[in-house]
CSV table of C-alpha atoms in Angstrom, one decimal:
chain,number,residue,atom,x,y,z
A,81,MET,CA,-25.4,-31.8,-28.4
A,82,THR,CA,-22.5,-29.4,-28.2
A,83,GLU,CA,-19.2,-29.9,-26.3
A,84,LYS,CA,-16.8,-27.2,-25.4
A,85,HIS,CA,-13.7,-26.7,-23.2
A,86,ILE,CA,-13.3,-23.4,-21.4
A,87,VAL,CA,-9.8,-22.6,-20.0
A,88,LEU,CA,-9.7,-20.3,-17.0
A,89,GLU,CA,-6.5,-18.3,-17.7
A,90,ASP,CA,-4.7,-16.0,-15.4
A,91,ILE,CA,-6.7,-16.8,-12.3
A,92,ASP,CA,-6.8,-19.3,-9.4
A,93,PRO,CA,-9.4,-21.9,-10.3
A,94,VAL,CA,-9.9,-22.6,-6.6
A,95,VAL,CA,-11.3,-19.1,-6.2
A,96,PHE,CA,-13.5,-19.5,-9.3
A,97,PHE,CA,-15.0,-22.8,-8.2
A,98,GLY,CA,-15.3,-21.9,-4.6
A,99,ILE,CA,-14.6,-23.7,-1.4
A,100,GLY,CA,-15.8,-27.3,-1.8
A,101,ASN,CA,-16.8,-26.4,-5.4
A,102,GLN,CA,-19.8,-24.4,-4.1
A,103,ASN,CA,-19.6,-21.9,-7.0
A,104,LEU,CA,-19.5,-24.8,-9.5
A,105,GLN,CA,-22.6,-26.4,-7.9
A,106,ILE,CA,-24.4,-23.1,-8.3
A,107,LEU,CA,-23.4,-22.8,-11.9
A,108,ARG,CA,-24.7,-26.4,-12.5
A,109,SER,CA,-28.1,-25.5,-10.9
A,110,LEU,CA,-28.3,-22.3,-13.0
A,111,PHE,CA,-27.6,-24.2,-16.3
A,112,PRO,CA,-29.6,-27.4,-15.9
A,113,LYS,CA,-29.4,-28.3,-19.6
A,114,LEU,CA,-25.6,-28.6,-19.4
A,115,ARG,CA,-23.3,-31.2,-18.0
A,116,ILE,CA,-20.4,-29.3,-16.4
A,117,VAL,CA,-17.2,-31.0,-15.4
A,118,ALA,CA,-14.1,-29.2,-14.0
A,119,ARG,CA,-10.6,-30.3,-13.7
A,120,ASP,CA,-7.7,-28.0,-12.8
A,121,ASN,CA,-8.3,-24.8,-14.7
A,122,VAL,CA,-10.4,-26.4,-17.5
A,123,ILE,CA,-14.2,-26.7,-17.6
A,124,ARG,CA,-15.7,-29.3,-19.9
A,125,VAL,CA,-19.3,-28.5,-20.9
A,126,ILE,CA,-21.7,-30.7,-22.8
A,127,GLY,CA,-25.4,-30.0,-23.7
A,128,ASP,CA,-27.8,-27.5,-25.2
A,129,ALA,CA,-26.2,-25.0,-27.7
A,130,GLU,CA,-28.2,-22.0,-26.5
A,131,GLN,CA,-27.4,-22.5,-22.9
A,132,MET,CA,-23.8,-23.2,-23.8
A,133,THR,CA,-23.5,-19.7,-25.3
A,134,ALA,CA,-24.9,-18.1,-22.2
A,135,PHE,CA,-22.7,-20.2,-20.0
A,136,GLU,CA,-19.6,-19.2,-22.0
A,137,ASN,CA,-20.5,-15.5,-21.7
A,138,SER,CA,-21.1,-15.9,-17.9
A,139,CYS,CA,-17.8,-17.7,-17.4
A,140,GLU,CA,-15.8,-15.0,-19.1
A,141,ARG,CA,-17.4,-12.3,-17.0
A,142,LEU,CA,-16.8,-14.4,-13.8
A,143,ARG,CA,-13.2,-15.0,-14.9
A,144,SER,CA,-12.7,-11.3,-15.4
A,145,HIS,CA,-14.1,-10.6,-11.9
A,146,VAL,CA,-11.8,-13.1,-10.3
A,147,HIS,CA,-8.8,-11.8,-12.3
A,148,ASN,CA,-9.5,-8.3,-11.0
A,149,PHE,CA,-10.6,-9.0,-7.4
A,150,ASN,CA,-9.1,-12.5,-6.5
A,151,SER,CA,-12.5,-13.4,-5.0
A,152,LEU,CA,-15.9,-14.6,-6.1
A,153,SER,CA,-18.8,-14.7,-3.6
A,154,GLU,CA,-22.1,-16.5,-4.2
A,155,GLU,CA,-23.9,-13.1,-4.3
A,156,VAL,CA,-21.6,-11.7,-7.0
A,157,LEU,CA,-21.7,-15.0,-9.0
A,158,LEU,CA,-25.6,-14.8,-9.1
A,159,ASP,CA,-25.6,-11.1,-10.0
A,160,ILE,CA,-23.1,-11.7,-12.9
A,161,VAL,CA,-24.9,-14.7,-14.3
A,162,LYS,CA,-28.3,-13.0,-14.1
A,163,GLY,CA,-26.9,-9.9,-15.9
A,164,LYS,CA,-27.4,-7.6,-12.9
A,165,ARG,CA,-23.7,-6.9,-12.6
A,166,THR,CA,-21.2,-6.4,-15.5
A,167,GLY,CA,-19.1,-3.4,-14.4
A,168,ASP,CA,-16.1,-5.1,-12.7
A,169,GLY,CA,-13.5,-2.4,-13.2
A,170,ILE,CA,-11.1,-1.9,-10.3
A,171,PRO,CA,-12.2,1.2,-8.3
A,172,GLU,CA,-10.1,4.3,-8.6
A,173,GLY,CA,-7.3,4.4,-6.1
A,174,VAL,CA,-6.9,0.7,-5.8
A,175,ILE,CA,-3.8,-0.8,-7.3
A,176,CYS,CA,-4.9,-4.4,-7.3
A,177,TYR,CA,-6.3,-7.1,-4.9
A,178,SER,CA,-4.5,-9.6,-2.7
A,179,MET,CA,-5.2,-13.3,-2.9
A,180,SER,CA,-7.6,-12.8,0.1
A,181,GLY,CA,-9.6,-10.2,-1.8
A,182,ARG,CA,-8.2,-7.3,0.2
A,183,ALA,CA,-7.8,-4.0,-1.8
A,184,ILE,CA,-4.1,-3.0,-2.1
A,185,LYS,CA,-4.0,0.8,-2.2
A,186,PRO,CA,-2.0,3.7,-0.8
A,187,ARG,CA,-2.8,4.4,2.8
A,188,THR,CA,-0.8,7.6,3.4
A,189,GLU,CA,-0.1,10.8,1.4
A,190,ASN,CA,3.4,9.8,0.6
A,191,GLN,CA,2.3,6.4,-0.6
A,192,GLU,CA,-0.2,8.1,-2.9
A,193,LEU,CA,2.7,10.3,-4.1
A,194,LEU,CA,4.7,7.2,-4.8
A,195,VAL,CA,1.9,5.8,-7.0
A,196,LYS,CA,1.5,9.2,-8.8
A,197,THR,CA,5.3,9.5,-9.3
A,198,PHE,CA,5.5,6.0,-10.8
A,199,ASN,CA,2.7,6.9,-13.2
A,200,ASP,CA,4.4,10.2,-14.2
A,201,ASN,CA,8.0,9.0,-14.5
A,202,ASP,CA,10.0,6.1,-16.0
A,203,MET,CA,12.4,5.9,-13.0
A,204,VAL,CA,11.4,6.3,-9.4
A,205,PHE,CA,13.5,6.3,-6.2
A,206,ALA,CA,11.4,5.4,-3.1
A,207,VAL,CA,13.4,6.1,0.1
A,208,GLY,CA,12.2,5.6,3.7
A,209,PRO,CA,12.4,3.5,6.9
A,210,ALA,CA,11.2,0.0,7.4
A,211,GLY,CA,7.5,-0.7,7.2
A,212,THR,CA,6.5,2.2,4.9
A,213,GLY,CA,5.3,-0.1,2.1
A,214,LYS,CA,8.0,0.8,-0.4
A,215,THR,CA,8.6,-2.7,-1.7
A,216,TYR,CA,5.0,-4.0,-1.3
A,217,LEU,CA,3.5,-1.1,-3.2
A,218,SER,CA,6.2,-1.2,-5.9
A,219,ILE,CA,5.5,-4.9,-6.5
A,220,ALA,CA,1.7,-4.2,-6.5
A,221,LEU,CA,2.3,-1.6,-9.3
A,222,ALA,CA,4.4,-4.1,-11.2
A,223,VAL,CA,1.7,-6.8,-10.9
A,224,LYS,CA,-1.0,-4.3,-12.1
A,225,ALA,CA,1.1,-3.5,-15.1
A,226,LEU,CA,1.5,-7.2,-15.9
A,227,LYS,CA,-2.3,-7.8,-15.5
A,228,GLU,CA,-3.1,-4.8,-17.7
A,229,LYS,CA,-0.4,-6.0,-20.2
A,230,THR,CA,1.4,-2.6,-20.2
A,231,ALA,CA,4.5,-4.6,-19.3
A,232,LYS,CA,5.6,-8.0,-20.5
A,233,LYS,CA,7.6,-9.0,-17.5
A,234,ILE,CA,8.6,-8.1,-13.9
A,235,ILE,CA,12.2,-8.2,-12.9
A,236,LEU,CA,13.0,-8.0,-9.2
A,237,SER,CA,16.5,-7.7,-7.8
A,238,ARG,CA,18.3,-7.2,-4.5
A,239,PRO,CA,22.0,-6.9,-3.6
A,240,ALA,CA,23.0,-10.1,-1.7
A,241,VAL,CA,24.8,-8.2,1.0
A,242,GLU,CA,25.7,-10.3,4.0
A,243,ALA,CA,24.3,-9.0,7.3
A,244,GLY,CA,25.8,-11.3,9.9
A,245,GLU,CA,26.0,-14.6,8.0
A,246,LYS,CA,28.5,-15.4,5.3
A,247,LEU,CA,27.1,-16.8,2.1
A,248,GLY,CA,29.7,-19.6,2.0
A,249,PHE,CA,28.6,-20.9,5.3
A,250,LEU,CA,24.9,-21.2,4.3
A,251,PRO,CA,23.8,-24.7,3.2
A,252,GLY,CA,22.9,-25.7,-0.3
A,253,ASP,CA,23.7,-24.6,-3.9
A,254,MET,CA,23.9,-20.9,-5.1
A,255,LYS,CA,20.1,-20.7,-5.4
A,256,ASP,CA,19.6,-22.0,-1.9
A,257,LYS,CA,22.2,-19.4,-0.6
A,258,ILE,CA,20.6,-16.5,-2.4
A,259,ASP,CA,16.9,-17.2,-1.9
A,260,PRO,CA,16.8,-16.0,1.7
A,261,TYR,CA,17.9,-12.6,0.5
A,262,LEU,CA,15.0,-12.5,-2.0
A,263,GLN,CA,12.3,-14.0,0.3
A,264,PRO,CA,10.5,-10.6,0.9
A,265,LEU,CA,10.0,-10.3,-2.8
A,266,TYR,CA,8.5,-13.8,-3.0
A,267,ASP,CA,6.3,-13.1,0.0
A,268,ALA,CA,4.8,-10.0,-1.7
A,269,LEU,CA,4.2,-11.8,-5.0
A,270,GLU,CA,2.5,-14.7,-3.3
A,271,ASP,CA,0.1,-12.3,-1.7
A,272,MET,CA,-1.0,-10.9,-5.0
A,273,LEU,CA,-0.8,-13.8,-7.5
A,274,PRO,CA,-2.2,-17.4,-7.4
A,275,GLN,CA,0.5,-19.9,-6.4
A,276,VAL,CA,0.2,-22.0,-9.6
A,277,LYS,CA,0.2,-18.9,-11.8
A,278,LEU,CA,3.2,-17.4,-10.0
A,279,GLN,CA,5.1,-20.6,-10.4
A,280,ASP,CA,4.2,-20.8,-14.1
A,281,MET,CA,5.3,-17.1,-14.7
A,282,MET,CA,8.6,-17.7,-13.0
A,283,GLU,CA,9.3,-20.9,-15.0
A,284,LYS,CA,8.5,-18.9,-18.2
A,285,HIS,CA,10.7,-16.0,-17.0
A,286,VAL,CA,7.7,-13.6,-17.1
A,287,ILE,CA,8.6,-12.9,-13.4
A,288,GLN,CA,12.3,-13.0,-12.7
A,289,ILE,CA,13.9,-12.6,-9.3
A,290,ALA,CA,17.7,-12.4,-9.1
A,291,PRO,CA,20.5,-10.9,-7.1
A,292,LEU,CA,22.0,-7.7,-8.4
A,293,ALA,CA,25.2,-9.4,-9.6
A,294,PHE,CA,23.1,-11.3,-12.2
A,295,MET,CA,22.0,-8.0,-13.9
A,296,ARG,CA,25.4,-7.3,-15.5
A,297,GLY,CA,25.4,-7.3,-19.3
A,298,ARG,CA,21.6,-7.4,-19.6
A,299,THR,CA,19.3,-4.9,-21.4
A,300,LEU,CA,15.9,-4.8,-19.6
A,301,SER,CA,13.1,-3.9,-22.0
A,302,ASP,CA,9.2,-4.1,-21.8
A,303,ALA,CA,9.4,-4.6,-18.1
A,304,ILE,CA,8.8,-3.2,-14.6
A,305,VAL,CA,12.2,-3.5,-12.9
A,306,ILE,CA,12.5,-3.1,-9.1
A,307,LEU,CA,15.8,-2.8,-7.2
A,308,ASP,CA,15.1,-3.4,-3.5
A,309,GLU,CA,17.4,-2.6,-0.6
A,310,ALA,CA,19.4,-0.2,-2.9
A,311,GLN,CA,21.1,1.3,0.1
A,312,ASN,CA,23.3,-1.8,0.1
A,313,THR,CA,24.6,-1.2,-3.4
A,314,THR,CA,28.0,0.4,-4.2
A,315,PRO,CA,28.2,3.4,-6.5
A,316,GLN,CA,29.5,1.1,-9.3
A,317,GLN,CA,26.7,-1.5,-8.7
A,318,ILE,CA,23.8,1.0,-8.8
A,319,LYS,CA,25.3,2.7,-12.0
A,320,MET,CA,25.5,-0.7,-13.6
A,321,PHE,CA,21.8,-1.5,-12.6
A,322,LEU,CA,20.4,1.9,-13.7
A,323,THR,CA,22.1,1.7,-17.1
A,324,ARG,CA,20.3,-1.7,-17.8
A,325,MET,CA,17.2,0.2,-18.6
A,326,GLY,CA,15.7,-0.6,-22.1
A,327,TRP,CA,12.7,0.5,-24.2
A,328,ASN,CA,9.2,0.6,-22.6
A,329,THR,CA,10.7,-0.1,-19.2
A,330,LYS,CA,10.0,1.5,-15.8
A,331,MET,CA,12.3,1.2,-12.8
A,332,ILE,CA,11.6,1.5,-9.1
A,333,ILE,CA,14.6,1.7,-6.7
A,334,THR,CA,13.8,1.4,-3.0
A,335,GLY,CA,16.0,1.8,0.0
A,336,ASP,CA,16.3,2.7,3.7
A,337,MET,CA,19.3,4.8,4.5
A,338,THR,CA,19.2,3.8,8.2
A,339,GLN,CA,19.8,0.1,7.3
A,340,VAL,CA,23.1,0.1,5.3
A,341,ASP,CA,24.9,-3.2,5.7
A,342,LEU,CA,28.0,-2.2,3.7
A,343,PRO,CA,31.4,-1.9,5.4
A,344,SER,CA,31.8,1.4,7.1
A,345,SER,CA,34.5,2.4,4.6
A,346,GLN,CA,32.1,1.8,1.6
A,347,LYS,CA,29.8,4.6,0.5
A,348,SER,CA,26.2,3.6,-0.4
A,349,GLY,CA,25.5,3.8,-4.1
A,350,LEU,CA,21.9,5.0,-3.3
A,351,VAL,CA,23.2,8.1,-1.6
A,352,GLU,CA,25.4,9.0,-4.5
A,353,ALA,CA,22.7,8.2,-7.1
A,354,LEU,CA,20.1,10.4,-5.3
A,355,HIS,CA,22.6,13.3,-5.3
A,356,ILE,CA,23.7,12.9,-8.9
A,357,LEU,CA,20.2,12.2,-10.5
A,358,LYS,CA,18.0,14.5,-8.4
A,359,ASP,CA,17.5,17.1,-11.2
A,360,ILE,CA,17.0,14.8,-14.2
A,361,SER,CA,13.6,15.0,-15.9
A,362,GLY,CA,11.8,11.6,-16.0
A,363,ILE,CA,13.3,10.6,-12.6
A,364,GLY,CA,11.1,10.9,-9.6
A,365,ILE,CA,12.2,10.8,-5.9
A,366,VAL,CA,9.8,10.0,-3.1
A,367,GLU,CA,10.8,10.3,0.5
A,368,LEU,CA,8.7,8.3,3.0
A,369,ASN,CA,9.0,8.8,6.7
A,370,ASP,CA,7.8,7.3,10.0
A,371,LYS,CA,4.3,8.7,9.4
A,372,ASP,CA,4.0,6.3,6.5
A,373,ILE,CA,4.7,3.1,8.5
A,374,VAL,CA,1.9,0.7,8.0
A,375,ARG,CA,3.1,-2.3,10.0
A,376,HIS,CA,2.5,-2.9,13.7
A,377,LYS,CA,2.4,0.3,15.7
A,378,LEU,CA,5.5,-0.7,17.6
A,379,VAL,CA,7.5,-0.5,14.3
A,380,THR,CA,7.0,3.3,14.3
A,381,LYS,CA,8.2,3.5,17.9
A,382,ILE,CA,11.3,1.3,17.1
A,383,VAL,CA,12.2,3.4,14.1
A,384,ASN,CA,11.9,6.6,16.1
A,385,ALA,CA,14.0,5.2,19.0
A,386,PHE,CA,16.8,4.2,16.7
A,387,LYS,CA,16.6,7.5,14.9
A,388,LYS,CA,16.9,9.4,18.2
A,389,ALA,CA,19.8,7.3,19.4
A,390,GLN,CA,21.7,7.9,16.1
A,391,GLU,CA,21.1,11.7,16.4
A,392,GLU,CA,22.4,11.7,20.0
A,393,LYS,CA,25.4,9.7,18.9
A,394,GLN,CA,26.2,12.1,16.1
A,395,SER,CA,25.8,15.1,18.4
A,396,ASN,CA,28.3,13.7,20.9
A,397,HIS,CA,31.0,13.4,18.3
């Protein structure tokens, strides 16, 4: 009799075991000489030594599949255990997979350009209107780097610029006041990482989400660093952020020049940075437009309507 404990690291055990533990039941039927008990992300196995080795090998291949695809169907499980399927590399063009098993990949030419520019440069500016996938794709690239271990951590930041509400009037402590500004970043991460794993990574500071003001004095190394809503930074703030860059670090700076929430007298740091840094080798600039909008079709119409109104306003002055 042999007993082993197998830990399912970096995946959602619910996906591995299946709805109602249906995948676990299939594994039990495929390995009848083993007693298989699962709790949380640990599998306890007792039984025949030869079948134990086969089970361990199958579990690792299944874990690898779930790690890559965030899904595990009965058909795939059977193929992997029976040795019919071992090549589980992510297809070319796909960045990673969402928690629902949906492929996250560029859907327009400019989105493809954003991915290529990220691969070719250490610093990327992604500028464009709402709904063009700037933030979502950037976080997907960061999650991919973390999964492939080309980066040790993800650092996400946003300027906590008030758009209508004053921070002081919002309820709660400082974290409660700041979290609403950072919610879009949480939303994207929750779509790509298991909830338990995400929470663990945040507790261990593998993933850090903080307002821009908290970046001062830091050196950010071995990381993918994303500054979202950079149009709401001042020139001093964006300079402070960009000079945090350490060794083996990539930065993505996203912004929408049509949604500046700074006082009218204050110049956007993003505008200044794009002008000053446009010819520096190693810095890539990608401009997305209304053709890259991948949200509801009405978003494109709304963006175009506001753009037209702004142009008419400027022409009348």
